[in-house]
Amino acid sequence: MLTRCYTLLAFVFPALAATCSAQPRNPCFVFRLNGDVSVVCGNSRAQITHRGDIEDSAVSDEQAVFAYVTSRVTGRIPGGAIVGYTATLIDLKSGRTKTMEVVRPHILSTCGSIFQLDGSKDAPANRDLVSGKEIDVRPYVWFRCSADRKTVVGNTKNLGADYPGRPATSVQQDEGGDLLEGIPPTTKIAAGRTFDAYRYNISPDGSKVVHFDDSHLLCVFAATADKCGENGEFDGPASVNDLGEVLVSFGTGKTCYSRGSEDECFGIGYWKPGLKSIQVVEPVGSYPQWIRPETAELLRKWSTTSGGDAIK
């Protein structure tokens, strides 16, 4: 059962505010919709990009950097096209921008910065996209870590890859082994085949880990135990804050229409241990991420001065 909840926008739906006291006060997050990125903070909402071609995005609170990925056709092969991906990183304080090639359109805010989810020999996944430096997360081949990089979680086994030590294809954890914590690994968080390498995440302070896949429950691991809620059809990584509150893109059961086709709507859901169901906070959207209020303000200011990086 899904619960529609709009305390994030209580000024629009004041009658519903009283029914949603489980929601955080003055939450701030970003999410993607129709190829652009929007920021929600308390009762304020703003679309911060105006491009229509963004495939993924991430925000680093610690670095005050906003990043997004776009694609382009670089060549043709029989029956298809060769696609290249470019990450654009914007320093929200100085306005400086840099671009770089990435392996696939998957980036994530973790370890106090921004990283690729996929890697290659020339662009390894453990390379910090902001600093350009590689971090040591051995023995993990898929990983996330706390903002101070003292707590690391991940998989120690390859998933079948283009080069030794790092997967480059999106697959379930059939070969990736368990989800573990620590260097060296000392804690088992979840068994192999019960979570998705693209979707688990860790809170900035390292105290909470969210994990799931389309066949298993949405769970938050803290200390030594899981607390789990619903399962469902999910899209992209979840975001979990230090309180164990989760934002995730999931199938709402509603119908959306796009370019003449009819599909299930994916919206932004809010859940935390103790809630019986995922609460819909955005009826349509994907790839949500918690951010700090001060970062939300920087994003708004950047958007105002830059025009939201609109395609010229």
C-alpha positions as a Python dict, from the first residue, in 0.01 Angstrom:
ca = {
    (1, 'M'): (0, 0, 0),
    (2, 'L'): (134, 342, -96),
    (3, 'T'): (57, 656, 99),
    (4, 'R'): (45, 991, -80),
    (5, 'C'): (202, 1253, 144),
    (6, 'Y'): (275, 1618, 73),
    (7, 'T'): (419, 1770, 387),
    (8, 'L'): (712, 1878, 174),
    (9, 'L'): (465, 2107, 0),
    (10, 'A'): (225, 2172, 286),
    (11, 'F'): (162, 2521, 158),
    (12, 'V'): (-2, 2363, -147),
    (13, 'F'): (-178, 2077, 33),
    (14, 'P'): (-234, 2209, 388),
    (15, 'A'): (-515, 1962, 462),
    (16, 'L'): (-276, 1671, 428),
    (17, 'A'): (-2, 1811, 647),
    (18, 'A'): (-147, 1675, 970),
    (19, 'T'): (-149, 1319, 837),
    (20, 'C'): (221, 1317, 754),
    (21, 'S'): (397, 1394, 1081),
    (22, 'A'): (647, 1116, 1011),
    (23, 'Q'): (815, 1334, 749),
    (24, 'P'): (1131, 1532, 831),
    (25, 'R'): (1094, 1903, 901),
    (26, 'N'): (1219, 2137, 628),
    (27, 'P'): (1370, 1861, 414),
    (28, 'C'): (1600, 1952, 127),
    (29, 'F'): (1665, 1727, -170),
    (30, 'V'): (1728, 1727, -543),
    (31, 'F'): (1570, 1501, -802),
    (32, 'R'): (1558, 1457, -1177),
    (33, 'L'): (1252, 1508, -1398),
    (34, 'N'): (1228, 1526, -1777),
    (35, 'G'): (1602, 1563, -1826),
    (36, 'D'): (1644, 1842, -1571),
    (37, 'V'): (1716, 1878, -1200),
    (38, 'S'): (1496, 2041, -937),
    (39, 'V'): (1559, 2125, -574),
    (40, 'V'): (1299, 2108, -297),
    (41, 'C'): (1366, 2260, 44),
    (42, 'G'): (1082, 2294, 293),
    (43, 'N'): (806, 2482, 115),
    (44, 'S'): (1035, 2605, -163),
    (45, 'R'): (1086, 2442, -500),
    (46, 'A'): (1295, 2541, -802),
    (47, 'Q'): (1402, 2384, -1128),
    (48, 'I'): (1774, 2457, -1134),
    (49, 'T'): (1868, 2334, -1482),
    (50, 'H'): (1709, 2407, -1817),
    (51, 'R'): (1866, 2159, -2055),
    (52, 'G'): (1632, 1862, -2099),
    (53, 'D'): (1917, 1617, -2162),
    (54, 'I'): (2053, 1530, -1816),
    (55, 'E'): (2078, 1154, -1759),
    (56, 'D'): (2214, 1155, -1404),
    (57, 'S'): (2322, 1407, -1143),
    (58, 'A'): (2484, 1428, -800),
    (59, 'V'): (2556, 1696, -542),
    (60, 'S'): (2843, 1699, -295),
    (61, 'D'): (2756, 1893, 20),
    (62, 'E'): (3114, 1869, 141),
    (63, 'Q'): (3271, 2002, -180),
    (64, 'A'): (2980, 2233, -275),
    (65, 'V'): (2986, 2079, -623),
    (66, 'F'): (2698, 1995, -855),
    (67, 'A'): (2757, 1739, -1130),
    (68, 'Y'): (2547, 1607, -1414),
    (69, 'V'): (2595, 1364, -1703),
    (70, 'T'): (2488, 1404, -2066),
    (71, 'S'): (2537, 1174, -2365),
    (72, 'R'): (2622, 1214, -2730),
    (73, 'V'): (2661, 986, -3030),
    (74, 'T'): (3030, 941, -3110),
    (75, 'G'): (3001, 688, -3390),
    (76, 'R'): (2791, 428, -3564),
    (77, 'I'): (2798, 52, -3571),
    (78, 'P'): (2577, -189, -3763),
    (79, 'G'): (2236, -172, -3602),
    (80, 'G'): (2313, 103, -3354),
    (81, 'A'): (2520, 393, -3227),
    (82, 'I'): (2828, 439, -3012),
    (83, 'V'): (2744, 666, -2721),
    (84, 'G'): (2984, 873, -2514),
    (85, 'Y'): (2912, 1029, -2176),
    (86, 'T'): (3032, 1361, -2039),
    (87, 'A'): (3021, 1469, -1676),
    (88, 'T'): (3003, 1841, -1605),
    (89, 'L'): (3112, 1951, -1256),
    (90, 'I'): (3025, 2297, -1125),
    (91, 'D'): (3187, 2455, -819),
    (92, 'L'): (2884, 2625, -666),
    (93, 'K'): (3089, 2883, -477),
    (94, 'S'): (3320, 2999, -754),
    (95, 'G'): (3108, 2907, -1056),
    (96, 'R'): (3402, 2730, -1218),
    (97, 'T'): (3308, 2441, -1446),
    (98, 'K'): (3501, 2143, -1575),
    (99, 'T'): (3402, 1852, -1795),
    (100, 'M'): (3534, 1499, -1827),
    (101, 'E'): (3450, 1175, -2001),
    (102, 'V'): (3290, 903, -1789),
    (103, 'V'): (3226, 537, -1862),
    (104, 'R'): (2849, 539, -1823),
    (105, 'P'): (2578, 783, -1714),
    (106, 'H'): (2601, 680, -1349),
    (107, 'I'): (2751, 913, -1088),
    (108, 'L'): (2695, 929, -714),
    (109, 'S'): (2761, 1155, -418),
    (110, 'T'): (2959, 945, -172),
    (111, 'C'): (3282, 953, 27),
    (112, 'G'): (3250, 1331, 65),
    (113, 'S'): (3272, 1390, -309),
    (114, 'I'): (3143, 1260, -644),
    (115, 'F'): (3237, 928, -804),
    (116, 'Q'): (3138, 710, -1098),
    (117, 'L'): (2945, 391, -1029),
    (118, 'D'): (3115, 224, -1324),
    (119, 'G'): (3482, 247, -1406),
    (120, 'S'): (3746, 155, -1661),
    (121, 'K'): (4122, 126, -1672),
    (122, 'D'): (4156, 488, -1781),
    (123, 'A'): (3883, 618, -1550),
    (124, 'P'): (3867, 393, -1242),
    (125, 'A'): (3559, 408, -1022),
    (126, 'N'): (3766, 494, -714),
    (127, 'R'): (3884, 821, -873),
    (128, 'D'): (3737, 1128, -705),
    (129, 'L'): (3588, 1329, -993),
    (130, 'V'): (3633, 1656, -806),
    (131, 'S'): (3998, 1621, -699),
    (132, 'G'): (4109, 1372, -964),
    (133, 'K'): (4275, 1160, -696),
    (134, 'E'): (4213, 789, -644),
    (135, 'I'): (4112, 662, -301),
    (136, 'D'): (4207, 324, -158),
    (137, 'V'): (3897, 115, -96),
    (138, 'R'): (4054, -228, -131),
    (139, 'P'): (3932, -502, -122),
    (140, 'Y'): (3607, -357, -258),
    (141, 'V'): (3526, -341, -629),
    (142, 'W'): (3187, -171, -574),
    (143, 'F'): (3182, 71, -283),
    (144, 'R'): (3026, 363, -96),
    (145, 'C'): (3174, 538, 206),
    (146, 'S'): (3099, 799, 469),
    (147, 'A'): (3187, 1162, 409),
    (148, 'D'): (3505, 1128, 615),
    (149, 'R'): (3587, 800, 432),
    (150, 'K'): (3632, 613, 761),
    (151, 'T'): (3337, 379, 701),
    (152, 'V'): (3334, 183, 374),
    (153, 'V'): (3074, -63, 247),
    (154, 'G'): (3071, -264, -72),
    (155, 'N'): (3128, -585, -264),
    (156, 'T'): (3464, -757, -272),
    (157, 'K'): (3395, -973, -576),
    (158, 'N'): (3391, -876, -939),
    (159, 'L'): (3064, -901, -1128),
    (160, 'G'): (3214, -995, -1463),
    (161, 'A'): (3395, -702, -1615),
    (162, 'D'): (3585, -538, -1894),
    (163, 'Y'): (3902, -548, -1688),
    (164, 'P'): (4017, -720, -1368),
    (165, 'G'): (3892, -577, -1042),
    (166, 'R'): (3606, -363, -1162),
    (167, 'P'): (3269, -437, -1325),
    (168, 'A'): (3152, -231, -1617),
    (169, 'T'): (2805, -375, -1675),
    (170, 'S'): (2481, -328, -1487),
    (171, 'V'): (2390, -663, -1334),
    (172, 'Q'): (2243, -804, -1016),
    (173, 'Q'): (2469, -937, -744),
    (174, 'D'): (2473, -1295, -872),
    (175, 'E'): (2854, -1293, -874),
    (176, 'G'): (2928, -994, -655),
    (177, 'G'): (2895, -1167, -320),
    (178, 'D'): (2771, -1017, 3),
    (179, 'L'): (2737, -652, 96),
    (180, 'L'): (3005, -594, 359),
    (181, 'E'): (3132, -315, 583),
    (182, 'G'): (3481, -228, 702),
    (183, 'I'): (3842, -234, 581),
    (184, 'P'): (3912, -518, 620),
    (185, 'P'): (3549, -634, 597),
    (186, 'T'): (3415, -725, 941),
    (187, 'T'): (3036, -692, 910),
    (188, 'K'): (2792, -860, 672),
    (189, 'I'): (2507, -624, 586),
    (190, 'A'): (2321, -826, 323),
    (191, 'A'): (2361, -1155, 141),
    (192, 'G'): (2444, -1173, -226),
    (193, 'R'): (2148, -1172, -465),
    (194, 'T'): (1938, -967, -222),
    (195, 'F'): (2052, -620, -326),
    (196, 'D'): (2159, -422, -631),
    (197, 'A'): (2509, -277, -665),
    (198, 'Y'): (2373, 38, -829),
    (199, 'R'): (2120, 112, -557),
    (200, 'Y'): (2263, 66, -208),
    (201, 'N'): (2396, 371, -29),
    (202, 'I'): (2541, 495, 298),
    (203, 'S'): (2460, 799, 511),
    (204, 'P'): (2714, 1083, 530),
    (205, 'D'): (2815, 989, 886),
    (206, 'G'): (2840, 619, 796),
    (207, 'S'): (2587, 503, 1055),
    (208, 'K'): (2311, 389, 813),
    (209, 'V'): (2315, 176, 497),
    (210, 'V'): (2015, 138, 267),
    (211, 'H'): (1993, -167, 39),
    (212, 'F'): (1729, -339, -176),
    (213, 'D'): (1643, -462, -523),
    (214, 'D'): (1319, -518, -712),
    (215, 'S'): (1271, -861, -550),
    (216, 'H'): (1367, -777, -191),
    (217, 'L'): (1259, -538, 80),
    (218, 'L'): (1381, -183, 117),
    (219, 'C'): (1601, -203, 429),
    (220, 'V'): (1811, 29, 643),
    (221, 'F'): (2101, -133, 826),
    (222, 'A'): (2223, 33, 1145),
    (223, 'A'): (2477, -102, 1394),
    (224, 'T'): (2413, -478, 1371),
    (225, 'A'): (2059, -518, 1238),
    (226, 'D'): (1828, -444, 946),
    (227, 'K'): (1494, -268, 967),
    (228, 'C'): (1292, -329, 654),
    (229, 'G'): (979, -197, 488),
    (230, 'E'): (822, -261, 150),
    (231, 'N'): (945, -413, -169),
    (232, 'G'): (850, -279, -506),
    (233, 'E'): (982, -161, -840),
    (234, 'F'): (1263, 87, -783),
    (235, 'D'): (1469, 310, -1011),
    (236, 'G'): (1824, 423, -938),
    (237, 'P'): (2014, 460, -611),
    (238, 'A'): (1840, 549, -286),
    (239, 'S'): (1960, 831, -61),
    (240, 'V'): (1976, 785, 316),
    (241, 'N'): (2054, 1055, 572),
    (242, 'D'): (2213, 1029, 916),
    (243, 'L'): (1870, 972, 1075),
    (244, 'G'): (1800, 670, 855),
    (245, 'E'): (1541, 850, 642),
    (246, 'V'): (1533, 724, 284),
    (247, 'L'): (1445, 887, -47),
    (248, 'V'): (1396, 649, -338),
    (249, 'S'): (1243, 652, -686),
    (250, 'F'): (974, 385, -711),
    (251, 'G'): (671, 275, -910),
    (252, 'T'): (367, 452, -768),
    (253, 'G'): (102, 240, -940),
    (254, 'K'): (-25, 545, -1128),
    (255, 'T'): (-18, 579, -1507),
    (256, 'C'): (202, 825, -1692),
    (257, 'Y'): (182, 910, -2062),
    (258, 'S'): (484, 1009, -2268),
    (259, 'R'): (522, 1039, -2645),
    (260, 'G'): (216, 830, -2707),
    (261, 'S'): (317, 548, -2471),
    (262, 'E'): (163, 447, -2141),
    (263, 'D'): (381, 340, -1846),
    (264, 'E'): (376, 324, -1470),
    (265, 'C'): (474, 651, -1306),
    (266, 'F'): (795, 660, -1106),
    (267, 'G'): (786, 912, -825),
    (268, 'I'): (995, 1011, -526),
    (269, 'G'): (915, 817, -211),
    (270, 'Y'): (1003, 880, 153),
    (271, 'W'): (1047, 596, 402),
    (272, 'K'): (1214, 536, 736),
    (273, 'P'): (1212, 239, 974),
    (274, 'G'): (879, 230, 1153),
    (275, 'L'): (669, 353, 861),
    (276, 'K'): (432, 91, 721),
    (277, 'S'): (452, 218, 367),
    (278, 'I'): (650, 441, 134),
    (279, 'Q'): (506, 791, 122),
    (280, 'V'): (489, 972, -211),
    (281, 'V'): (649, 1315, -187),
    (282, 'E'): (683, 1379, -561),
    (283, 'P'): (431, 1208, -791),
    (284, 'V'): (682, 1195, -1079),
    (285, 'G'): (1062, 1204, -1061),
    (286, 'S'): (1375, 995, -1018),
    (287, 'Y'): (1724, 987, -864),
    (288, 'P'): (1653, 1179, -542),
    (289, 'Q'): (1931, 1288, -307),
    (290, 'W'): (1922, 1453, 35),
    (291, 'I'): (2121, 1776, 51),
    (292, 'R'): (2190, 2040, 315),
    (293, 'P'): (1984, 2362, 318),
    (294, 'E'): (2295, 2571, 253),
    (295, 'T'): (2373, 2359, -55),
    (296, 'A'): (2017, 2406, -179),
    (297, 'E'): (2066, 2782, -153),
    (298, 'L'): (2393, 2761, -347),
    (299, 'L'): (2216, 2563, -620),
    (300, 'R'): (1944, 2825, -649),
    (301, 'K'): (2197, 3107, -671),
    (302, 'W'): (2401, 2923, -933),
    (303, 'S'): (2089, 2857, -1138),
    (304, 'T'): (1991, 3223, -1126),
    (305, 'T'): (2331, 3347, -1237),
    (306, 'S'): (2403, 3077, -1494),
    (307, 'G'): (2060, 3033, -1645),
    (308, 'G'): (2058, 2673, -1527),
    (309, 'D'): (2331, 2579, -1774),
    (310, 'A'): (2077, 2595, -2054),
    (311, 'I'): (2184, 2453, -2388),
    (312, 'K'): (2300, 2743, -2600),
}
